[in-house]
PDB file of C-alpha atoms and ligand atoms in Angstrom:
ATOM      1  CA  UNK A   1     -53.306 -37.254  35.779  1.00 74.00           C
ATOM      2  CA  UNK A   2     -49.543 -37.837  35.363  1.00 83.00           C
ATOM      3  CA  UNK A   3     -46.996 -38.809  37.973  1.00 96.00           C
ATOM      4  CA  UNK A   4     -44.865 -35.488  37.559  1.00 98.00           C
ATOM      5  CA  UNK A   5     -46.929 -32.590  37.944  1.00 98.00           C
ATOM      6  CA  UNK A   6     -46.450 -28.936  38.097  1.00 98.00           C
ATOM      7  CA  UNK A   7     -45.861 -29.385  41.968  1.00 98.00           C
ATOM      8  CA  UNK A   8     -43.222 -32.090  41.335  1.00 98.00           C
ATOM      9  CA  UNK A   9     -41.376 -29.332  39.027  1.00 98.00           C
ATOM     10  CA  UNK A  10     -41.736 -26.800  41.517  1.00 98.00           C
ATOM     11  CA  UNK A  11     -40.236 -29.059  44.180  1.00 98.00           C
ATOM     12  CA  UNK A  12     -37.382 -29.740  41.996  1.00 98.00           C
ATOM     13  CA  UNK A  13     -36.516 -25.999  41.862  1.00 98.00           C
ATOM     14  CA  UNK A  14     -36.651 -25.577  45.355  1.00 98.00           C
ATOM     15  CA  UNK A  15     -34.362 -28.363  46.058  1.00 98.00           C
ATOM     16  CA  UNK A  16     -32.052 -27.610  43.404  1.00 98.00           C
ATOM     17  CA  UNK A  17     -32.887 -30.607  41.267  1.00 98.00           C
ATOM     18  CA  UNK A  18     -32.307 -30.533  37.687  1.00 98.00           C
ATOM     19  CA  UNK A  19     -35.439 -30.873  35.417  1.00 98.00           C
ATOM     20  CA  UNK A  20     -34.675 -33.216  32.259  1.00 98.00           C
ATOM     21  CA  UNK A  21     -36.851 -32.406  29.287  1.00 99.00           C
ATOM     22  CA  UNK A  22     -36.845 -33.638  25.727  1.00 98.00           C
ATOM     23  CA  UNK A  23     -38.889 -33.435  22.732  1.00 99.00           C
ATOM     24  CA  UNK A  24     -41.265 -36.476  21.709  1.00 99.00           C
ATOM     25  CA  UNK A  25     -43.102 -36.899  18.791  1.00 99.00           C
ATOM     26  CA  UNK A  26     -44.491 -40.267  18.915  1.00 99.00           C
ATOM     27  CA  UNK A  27     -45.519 -42.878  21.101  1.00 98.00           C
ATOM     28  CA  UNK A  28     -42.288 -45.139  20.882  1.00 98.00           C
ATOM     29  CA  UNK A  29     -39.886 -42.322  21.630  1.00 98.00           C
ATOM     30  CA  UNK A  30     -41.935 -40.945  24.315  1.00 98.00           C
ATOM     31  CA  UNK A  31     -41.872 -44.282  26.130  1.00 98.00           C
ATOM     32  CA  UNK A  32     -37.805 -44.512  25.688  1.00 98.00           C
ATOM     33  CA  UNK A  33     -37.558 -40.938  27.217  1.00 98.00           C
ATOM     34  CA  UNK A  34     -39.821 -42.019  29.916  1.00 98.00           C
ATOM     35  CA  UNK A  35     -37.922 -45.317  30.631  1.00 98.00           C
ATOM     36  CA  UNK A  36     -34.583 -43.021  30.597  1.00 98.00           C
ATOM     37  CA  UNK A  37     -36.333 -40.845  33.667  1.00 98.00           C
ATOM     38  CA  UNK A  38     -37.271 -37.725  31.912  1.00 98.00           C
ATOM     39  CA  UNK A  39     -39.662 -35.282  33.649  1.00 98.00           C
ATOM     40  CA  UNK A  40     -41.037 -33.376  30.945  1.00 98.00           C
ATOM     41  CA  UNK A  41     -42.114 -34.576  27.209  1.00 99.00           C
ATOM     42  CA  UNK A  42     -42.115 -31.466  24.952  1.00 99.00           C
ATOM     43  CA  UNK A  43     -44.451 -31.924  21.465  1.00 99.00           C
ATOM     44  CA  UNK A  44     -42.709 -29.229  20.036  1.00 98.00           C
ATOM     45  CA  UNK A  45     -43.422 -27.771  17.020  1.00 98.00           C
ATOM     46  CA  UNK A  46     -40.008 -28.467  15.831  1.00 98.00           C
ATOM     47  CA  UNK A  47     -41.492 -31.409  14.384  1.00 98.00           C
ATOM     48  CA  UNK A  48     -42.044 -29.249  11.234  1.00 98.00           C
ATOM     49  CA  UNK A  49     -38.435 -29.351  10.962  1.00 97.00           C
ATOM     50  CA  UNK A  50     -37.014 -32.715  12.374  1.00 98.00           C
ATOM     51  CA  UNK A  51     -40.273 -34.560  11.014  1.00 98.00           C
ATOM     52  CA  UNK A  52     -41.705 -32.911   8.231  1.00 98.00           C
ATOM     53  CA  UNK A  53     -38.618 -31.192   6.594  1.00 98.00           C
ATOM     54  CA  UNK A  54     -39.587 -27.934   6.387  1.00 97.00           C
ATOM     55  CA  UNK A  55     -36.889 -24.976   7.057  1.00 96.00           C
ATOM     56  CA  UNK A  56     -39.043 -23.614   9.797  1.00 97.00           C
ATOM     57  CA  UNK A  57     -41.855 -24.503  12.281  1.00 98.00           C
ATOM     58  CA  UNK A  58     -44.433 -22.131  10.624  1.00 98.00           C
ATOM     59  CA  UNK A  59     -46.149 -24.710   8.286  1.00 98.00           C
ATOM     60  CA  UNK A  60     -47.121 -26.909  11.133  1.00 98.00           C
ATOM     61  CA  UNK A  61     -50.702 -26.818  12.120  1.00 98.00           C
ATOM     62  CA  UNK A  62     -52.776 -27.133  14.996  1.00 98.00           C
ATOM     63  CA  UNK A  63     -53.965 -30.376  13.922  1.00 98.00           C
ATOM     64  CA  UNK A  64     -50.494 -31.565  13.308  1.00 99.00           C
ATOM     65  CA  UNK A  65     -49.883 -30.829  17.058  1.00 99.00           C
ATOM     66  CA  UNK A  66     -52.835 -32.797  18.330  1.00 99.00           C
ATOM     67  CA  UNK A  67     -52.084 -35.660  16.164  1.00 99.00           C
ATOM     68  CA  UNK A  68     -48.744 -36.069  17.602  1.00 99.00           C
ATOM     69  CA  UNK A  69     -49.691 -35.261  21.478  1.00 99.00           C
ATOM     70  CA  UNK A  70     -52.365 -37.822  21.251  1.00 99.00           C
ATOM     71  CA  UNK A  71     -49.281 -40.315  19.823  1.00 99.00           C
ATOM     72  CA  UNK A  72     -47.130 -39.321  22.700  1.00 99.00           C
ATOM     73  CA  UNK A  73     -49.730 -39.496  25.300  1.00 98.00           C
ATOM     74  CA  UNK A  74     -50.130 -43.204  24.346  1.00 98.00           C
ATOM     75  CA  UNK A  75     -46.404 -43.974  25.312  1.00 98.00           C
ATOM     76  CA  UNK A  76     -46.200 -41.877  28.123  1.00 98.00           C
ATOM     77  CA  UNK A  77     -45.055 -43.317  31.530  1.00 98.00           C
ATOM     78  CA  UNK A  78     -46.071 -40.595  33.635  1.00 97.00           C
ATOM     79  CA  UNK A  79     -44.236 -37.606  32.406  1.00 98.00           C
ATOM     80  CA  UNK A  80     -45.788 -33.901  32.074  1.00 98.00           C
ATOM     81  CA  UNK A  81     -46.806 -33.376  28.390  1.00 98.00           C
ATOM     82  CA  UNK A  82     -46.411 -30.048  27.379  1.00 99.00           C
ATOM     83  CA  UNK A  83     -47.596 -29.363  23.766  1.00 99.00           C
ATOM     84  CA  UNK A  84     -46.769 -26.123  21.384  1.00 98.00           C
ATOM     85  CA  UNK A  85     -49.480 -24.017  19.842  1.00 98.00           C
ATOM     86  CA  UNK A  86     -48.208 -23.764  16.399  1.00 98.00           C
ATOM     87  CA  UNK A  87     -47.869 -20.656  14.549  1.00 98.00           C
ATOM     88  CA  UNK A  88     -51.258 -18.651  14.062  1.00 98.00           C
ATOM     89  CA  UNK A  89     -53.003 -20.849  16.252  1.00 98.00           C
ATOM     90  CA  UNK A  90     -53.219 -18.310  19.053  1.00 98.00           C
ATOM     91  CA  UNK A  91     -53.164 -15.099  17.130  1.00 97.00           C
ATOM     92  CA  UNK A  92     -56.685 -14.210  18.841  1.00 98.00           C
ATOM     93  CA  UNK A  93     -58.111 -15.417  22.214  1.00 98.00           C
ATOM     94  CA  UNK A  94     -60.770 -17.325  20.388  1.00 98.00           C
ATOM     95  CA  UNK A  95     -58.259 -19.131  18.175  1.00 98.00           C
ATOM     96  CA  UNK A  96     -56.381 -19.667  21.648  1.00 98.00           C
ATOM     97  CA  UNK A  97     -59.280 -21.172  23.640  1.00 98.00           C
ATOM     98  CA  UNK A  98     -60.037 -23.668  20.710  1.00 98.00           C
ATOM     99  CA  UNK A  99     -56.239 -24.679  20.265  1.00 98.00           C
ATOM    100  CA  UNK A 100     -55.919 -25.255  23.707  1.00 98.00           C
ATOM    101  CA  UNK A 101     -58.921 -27.224  24.056  1.00 98.00           C
ATOM    102  CA  UNK A 102     -57.805 -29.650  20.944  1.00 98.00           C
ATOM    103  CA  UNK A 103     -54.153 -29.893  22.667  1.00 98.00           C
ATOM    104  CA  UNK A 104     -55.322 -30.614  26.126  1.00 98.00           C
ATOM    105  CA  UNK A 105     -58.253 -33.116  24.892  1.00 98.00           C
ATOM    106  CA  UNK A 106     -55.498 -34.978  22.958  1.00 98.00           C
ATOM    107  CA  UNK A 107     -53.370 -35.549  25.826  1.00 98.00           C
ATOM    108  CA  UNK A 108     -51.354 -32.229  26.951  1.00 98.00           C
ATOM    109  CA  UNK A 109     -50.964 -31.550  30.571  1.00 98.00           C
ATOM    110  CA  UNK A 110     -49.750 -27.903  29.687  1.00 98.00           C
ATOM    111  CA  UNK A 111     -49.017 -25.816  26.537  1.00 98.00           C
ATOM    112  CA  UNK A 112     -46.152 -23.580  25.582  1.00 98.00           C
ATOM    113  CA  UNK A 113     -46.494 -20.242  23.680  1.00 98.00           C
ATOM    114  CA  UNK A 114     -43.974 -18.152  22.017  1.00 98.00           C
ATOM    115  CA  UNK A 115     -44.021 -14.613  22.608  1.00 94.00           C
ATOM    116  CA  UNK A 116     -43.238 -11.695  25.027  1.00 92.00           C
ATOM    117  CA  UNK A 117     -45.490  -9.340  27.194  1.00 90.00           C
ATOM    118  CA  UNK A 118     -48.392  -9.446  24.869  1.00 95.00           C
ATOM    119  CA  UNK A 119     -48.965 -13.131  26.151  1.00 97.00           C
ATOM    120  CA  UNK A 120     -49.755 -11.947  29.630  1.00 97.00           C
ATOM    121  CA  UNK A 121     -53.583 -11.618  28.867  1.00 98.00           C
ATOM    122  CA  UNK A 122     -53.864 -14.892  27.103  1.00 98.00           C
ATOM    123  CA  UNK A 123     -51.850 -16.507  29.816  1.00 98.00           C
ATOM    124  CA  UNK A 124     -53.814 -15.367  32.466  1.00 98.00           C
ATOM    125  CA  UNK A 125     -57.222 -16.447  31.044  1.00 98.00           C
ATOM    126  CA  UNK A 126     -55.888 -19.777  30.072  1.00 98.00           C
ATOM    127  CA  UNK A 127     -54.812 -20.216  33.712  1.00 97.00           C
ATOM    128  CA  UNK A 128     -58.220 -19.221  35.043  1.00 97.00           C
ATOM    129  CA  UNK A 129     -59.906 -21.844  32.282  1.00 98.00           C
ATOM    130  CA  UNK A 130     -57.570 -24.642  33.505  1.00 98.00           C
ATOM    131  CA  UNK A 131     -54.624 -24.730  30.934  1.00 98.00           C
ATOM    132  CA  UNK A 132     -51.283 -24.033  32.304  1.00 98.00           C
ATOM    133  CA  UNK A 133     -48.941 -22.345  30.477  1.00 98.00           C
ATOM    134  CA  UNK A 134     -44.961 -22.443  29.568  1.00 98.00           C
ATOM    135  CA  UNK A 135     -44.144 -19.025  28.194  1.00 98.00           C
ATOM    136  CA  UNK A 136     -41.209 -19.477  25.612  1.00 98.00           C
ATOM    137  CA  UNK A 137     -38.807 -16.368  25.403  1.00 98.00           C
ATOM    138  CA  UNK A 138     -35.642 -15.572  23.847  1.00 98.00           C
ATOM    139  CA  UNK A 139     -35.311 -17.332  20.609  1.00 98.00           C
ATOM    140  CA  UNK A 140     -38.781 -17.791  19.638  1.00 98.00           C
ATOM    141  CA  UNK A 141     -38.398 -19.844  16.263  1.00 97.00           C
ATOM    142  CA  UNK A 142     -42.213 -18.909  15.027  1.00 98.00           C
ATOM    143  CA  UNK A 143     -40.566 -15.375  15.050  1.00 97.00           C
ATOM    144  CA  UNK A 144     -37.603 -16.007  12.478  1.00 96.00           C
ATOM    145  CA  UNK A 145     -38.586 -13.756   9.644  1.00 97.00           C
ATOM    146  CA  UNK A 146     -38.962 -10.780  12.503  1.00 95.00           C
ATOM    147  CA  UNK A 147     -35.746 -11.761  13.974  1.00 95.00           C
ATOM    148  CA  UNK A 148     -33.994 -12.378  10.407  1.00 95.00           C
ATOM    149  CA  UNK A 149     -32.618 -15.823  11.140  1.00 94.00           C
ATOM    150  CA  UNK A 150     -32.422 -18.278  14.151  1.00 95.00           C
ATOM    151  CA  UNK A 151     -30.083 -15.446  16.387  1.00 95.00           C
ATOM    152  CA  UNK A 152     -29.396 -15.103  19.946  1.00 97.00           C
ATOM    153  CA  UNK A 153     -31.482 -12.617  22.051  1.00 96.00           C
ATOM    154  CA  UNK A 154     -31.308 -10.712  24.943  1.00 96.00           C
ATOM    155  CA  UNK A 155     -27.658  -9.398  24.010  1.00 97.00           C
ATOM    156  CA  UNK A 156     -27.040  -5.840  25.074  1.00 95.00           C
ATOM    157  CA  UNK A 157     -28.569  -4.179  27.822  1.00 97.00           C
ATOM    158  CA  UNK A 158     -31.545  -2.763  26.538  1.00 97.00           C
ATOM    159  CA  UNK A 159     -32.776  -6.364  25.150  1.00 97.00           C
ATOM    160  CA  UNK A 160     -31.587  -8.041  28.403  1.00 98.00           C
ATOM    161  CA  UNK A 161     -33.619  -5.265  30.278  1.00 98.00           C
ATOM    162  CA  UNK A 162     -36.692  -6.245  28.089  1.00 97.00           C
ATOM    163  CA  UNK A 163     -36.563 -10.222  28.874  1.00 98.00           C
ATOM    164  CA  UNK A 164     -36.082  -9.948  32.462  1.00 98.00           C
ATOM    165  CA  UNK A 165     -39.213  -7.663  32.210  1.00 97.00           C
ATOM    166  CA  UNK A 166     -41.169 -10.026  30.179  1.00 98.00           C
ATOM    167  CA  UNK A 167     -40.199 -12.773  32.295  1.00 98.00           C
ATOM    168  CA  UNK A 168     -41.696 -11.152  35.572  1.00 98.00           C
ATOM    169  CA  UNK A 169     -44.939 -10.052  33.753  1.00 98.00           C
ATOM    170  CA  UNK A 170     -45.592 -13.667  32.281  1.00 98.00           C
ATOM    171  CA  UNK A 171     -44.855 -15.298  35.895  1.00 98.00           C
ATOM    172  CA  UNK A 172     -47.209 -12.529  37.353  1.00 98.00           C
ATOM    173  CA  UNK A 173     -49.785 -13.200  34.671  1.00 98.00           C
ATOM    174  CA  UNK A 174     -50.077 -16.658  35.750  1.00 98.00           C
ATOM    175  CA  UNK A 175     -47.264 -18.522  33.551  1.00 98.00           C
ATOM    176  CA  UNK A 176     -46.183 -22.016  35.331  1.00 98.00           C
ATOM    177  CA  UNK A 177     -42.968 -22.475  33.607  1.00 98.00           C
ATOM    178  CA  UNK A 178     -40.717 -20.282  31.248  1.00 98.00           C
ATOM    179  CA  UNK A 179     -38.542 -21.700  28.617  1.00 98.00           C
ATOM    180  CA  UNK A 180     -35.648 -19.618  27.468  1.00 98.00           C
ATOM    181  CA  UNK A 181     -33.845 -20.455  24.316  1.00 98.00           C
ATOM    182  CA  UNK A 182     -30.694 -19.024  23.289  1.00 98.00           C
ATOM    183  CA  UNK A 183     -30.232 -16.140  25.550  1.00 98.00           C
ATOM    184  CA  UNK A 184     -26.896 -15.338  27.182  1.00 98.00           C
ATOM    185  CA  UNK A 185     -26.024 -17.558  29.993  1.00 98.00           C
ATOM    186  CA  UNK A 186     -25.684 -14.862  32.764  1.00 98.00           C
ATOM    187  CA  UNK A 187     -28.910 -13.494  31.880  1.00 98.00           C
ATOM    188  CA  UNK A 188     -30.567 -16.729  32.037  1.00 98.00           C
ATOM    189  CA  UNK A 189     -29.185 -17.297  35.553  1.00 98.00           C
ATOM    190  CA  UNK A 190     -30.652 -14.066  36.423  1.00 98.00           C
ATOM    191  CA  UNK A 191     -33.759 -14.658  35.421  1.00 98.00           C
ATOM    192  CA  UNK A 192     -34.069 -18.246  36.803  1.00 98.00           C
ATOM    193  CA  UNK A 193     -33.335 -16.854  40.302  1.00 98.00           C
ATOM    194  CA  UNK A 194     -35.589 -14.077  40.163  1.00 98.00           C
ATOM    195  CA  UNK A 195     -38.542 -15.654  39.415  1.00 98.00           C
ATOM    196  CA  UNK A 196     -40.403 -18.542  41.479  1.00 98.00           C
ATOM    197  CA  UNK A 197     -41.473 -20.795  38.404  1.00 98.00           C
ATOM    198  CA  UNK A 198     -39.282 -23.449  36.788  1.00 98.00           C
ATOM    199  CA  UNK A 199     -37.213 -22.330  34.283  1.00 98.00           C
ATOM    200  CA  UNK A 200     -36.074 -24.743  31.634  1.00 98.00           C
ATOM    201  CA  UNK A 201     -33.229 -23.750  29.215  1.00 98.00           C
ATOM    202  CA  UNK A 202     -31.802 -24.622  25.454  1.00 98.00           C
ATOM    203  CA  UNK A 203     -28.883 -22.548  24.398  1.00 98.00           C
ATOM    204  CA  UNK A 204     -29.141 -20.885  28.038  1.00 98.00           C
ATOM    205  CA  UNK A 205     -26.246 -21.985  30.018  1.00 98.00           C
ATOM    206  CA  UNK A 206     -26.270 -24.511  33.199  1.00 98.00           C
ATOM    207  CA  UNK A 207     -28.032 -22.438  36.030  1.00 98.00           C
ATOM    208  CA  UNK A 208     -31.355 -22.675  34.655  1.00 98.00           C
ATOM    209  CA  UNK A 209     -33.543 -25.174  36.708  1.00 98.00           C
ATOM    210  CA  UNK A 210     -33.575 -27.879  33.764  1.00 98.00           C
ATOM    211  CA  UNK A 211     -32.717 -28.575  30.171  1.00 98.00           C
ATOM    212  CA  UNK A 212     -34.573 -29.221  27.002  1.00 98.00           C
ATOM    213  CA  UNK A 213     -33.148 -30.537  23.618  1.00 98.00           C
ATOM    214  CA  UNK A 214     -34.656 -31.757  20.354  1.00 98.00           C
ATOM    215  CA  UNK A 215     -34.624 -35.708  20.387  1.00 98.00           C
ATOM    216  CA  UNK A 216     -33.016 -35.865  16.784  1.00 98.00           C
ATOM    217  CA  UNK A 217     -30.337 -33.144  17.781  1.00 98.00           C
ATOM    218  CA  UNK A 218     -29.227 -34.987  20.943  1.00 98.00           C
ATOM    219  CA  UNK A 219     -29.176 -38.315  18.999  1.00 98.00           C
ATOM    220  CA  UNK A 220     -27.006 -36.985  16.151  1.00 98.00           C
ATOM    221  CA  UNK A 221     -29.268 -36.737  13.646  1.00 98.00           C
ATOM    222  CA  UNK A 222     -29.582 -33.550  11.403  1.00 95.00           C
ATOM    223  CA  UNK A 223     -31.271 -32.991   7.892  1.00 94.00           C
ATOM    224  CA  UNK A 224     -29.763 -29.789   7.263  1.00 90.00           C
ATOM    225  CA  UNK A 225     -26.036 -30.809   8.643  1.00 91.00           C
ATOM    226  CA  UNK A 226     -26.040 -27.875  10.946  1.00 90.00           C
ATOM    227  CA  UNK A 227     -25.703 -28.678  14.561  1.00 93.00           C
ATOM    228  CA  UNK A 228     -26.775 -25.647  16.910  1.00 95.00           C
ATOM    229  CA  UNK A 229     -23.750 -24.898  19.534  1.00 96.00           C
ATOM    230  CA  UNK A 230     -26.076 -25.945  22.066  1.00 98.00           C
ATOM    231  CA  UNK A 231     -26.033 -29.257  21.368  1.00 98.00           C
ATOM    232  CA  UNK A 232     -24.281 -32.383  22.614  1.00 98.00           C
ATOM    233  CA  UNK A 233     -24.670 -35.416  20.745  1.00 98.00           C
ATOM    234  CA  UNK A 234     -25.350 -37.941  23.397  1.00 98.00           C
ATOM    235  CA  UNK A 235     -24.770 -41.127  21.164  1.00 98.00           C
ATOM    236  CA  UNK A 236     -21.170 -40.443  21.573  1.00 97.00           C
ATOM    237  CA  UNK A 237     -19.845 -43.421  23.644  1.00 96.00           C
ATOM    238  CA  UNK A 238     -23.402 -44.930  23.719  1.00 98.00           C
ATOM    239  CA  UNK A 239     -24.257 -48.466  21.954  1.00 95.00           C
ATOM    240  CA  UNK A 240     -27.981 -47.638  21.653  1.00 98.00           C
ATOM    241  CA  UNK A 241     -30.583 -44.846  21.824  1.00 98.00           C
ATOM    242  CA  UNK A 242     -31.771 -45.998  25.056  1.00 98.00           C
ATOM    243  CA  UNK A 243     -28.350 -45.492  26.499  1.00 98.00           C
ATOM    244  CA  UNK A 244     -28.126 -41.934  24.731  1.00 98.00           C
ATOM    245  CA  UNK A 245     -31.331 -41.125  26.443  1.00 98.00           C
ATOM    246  CA  UNK A 246     -29.988 -42.083  29.930  1.00 98.00           C
ATOM    247  CA  UNK A 247     -27.013 -40.302  29.383  1.00 98.00           C
ATOM    248  CA  UNK A 248     -28.772 -37.157  28.781  1.00 98.00           C
ATOM    249  CA  UNK A 249     -30.813 -37.266  31.755  1.00 98.00           C
ATOM    250  CA  UNK A 250     -27.826 -38.136  33.889  1.00 98.00           C
ATOM    251  CA  UNK A 251     -25.807 -35.253  32.305  1.00 98.00           C
ATOM    252  CA  UNK A 252     -28.537 -32.636  33.062  1.00 98.00           C
ATOM    253  CA  UNK A 253     -29.291 -34.075  36.879  1.00 98.00           C
ATOM    254  CA  UNK A 254     -25.477 -33.997  37.658  1.00 98.00           C
ATOM    255  CA  UNK A 255     -24.912 -30.606  35.947  1.00 98.00           C
ATOM    256  CA  UNK A 256     -22.173 -31.894  33.639  1.00 98.00           C
ATOM    257  CA  UNK A 257     -24.665 -30.748  30.584  1.00 98.00           C
ATOM    258  CA  UNK A 258     -24.670 -28.200  29.273  1.00 98.00           C
ATOM    259  CA  UNK A 259     -20.802 -27.017  29.384  1.00 98.00           C
ATOM    260  CA  UNK A 260     -19.642 -23.627  29.330  1.00 97.00           C
ATOM    261  CA  UNK A 261     -19.024 -24.183  25.410  1.00 97.00           C
ATOM    262  CA  UNK A 262     -22.764 -24.965  24.939  1.00 98.00           C
ATOM    263  CA  UNK A 263     -23.625 -21.376  26.098  1.00 97.00           C
ATOM    264  CA  UNK A 264     -23.878 -17.507  24.702  1.00 97.00           C
ATOM    265  CA  UNK A 265     -21.969 -14.684  26.094  1.00 95.00           C
ATOM    266  CA  UNK A 266     -23.767 -11.390  26.594  1.00 93.00           C
TER     267      UNK A 266
HETATM  268  O1  KIV B 301     -40.402 -26.772  19.426  1.00 76.53           O
HETATM  269  C1  KIV B 301     -39.539 -27.206  20.123  1.00 76.53           C
HETATM  270  O2  KIV B 301     -39.052 -28.195  20.060  1.00 76.53           O
HETATM  271  C2  KIV B 301     -39.152 -26.212  20.736  1.00 76.53           C
HETATM  272  C3  KIV B 301     -37.765 -26.566  21.727  1.00 76.53           C
HETATM  273  C4  KIV B 301     -36.745 -25.850  20.909  1.00 76.53           C
HETATM  274  C5  KIV B 301     -37.689 -25.934  23.165  1.00 76.53           C
HETATM  275  O3  KIV B 301     -39.851 -25.282  21.131  1.00 76.53           O
END
């Protein structure tokens, strides 16, 4: 049992305390992020891009995710570990159960699924079987080929209405957390207010209940040389990686990250 549980995160939301979450893919960085004070470690399938050098997350396998989850577990010091279900590893219910079994047995405390309203059924069945789910909405990178690129989602009234409805439906189905990626700041604020579960943002403005960044991005490391608008390089002004991780946690807690310039308009 981690020190940080879903109850901890719920209580933080209720008290208006911001949740700090970072990706981690190995034991050493998991330990460093915990020492900096993050509540949640995300074993993200972004590892396909930042560790494996692919141009999307699609080549990542469930076995990759289990391997990195087990490594993160060995470095963890009490954070809640969330692991991504990789592309096509939850296309059917049978696959979903098998993949979640692998990840939870490797050390995850929660899994993250990308999608929209269709996730309601798997989320309900997983929650009943002891697998808490974080639903990832907005720019869901596994749908990059459907979206035609990594593009902001939820712009315009029709898309915004759909996103609000998806968030409500997935909370009702039993999602224990929401992650909103690259959605207009105002819309994210509205969703965070209208659901009871914690909402973590990345490129979703300052009003969500917490923030997540990809570790390599916030350390100023980029294979492609392209830095997303929502990223701040926390190595700036810091003499060490540990200092940068601590600066991220402090900035999330005191609300100075993200600034308005890191968000998107409707
Ligand atoms: O895979 C990942 O690292 C993620 C973050 C972008 C939130 O899902």
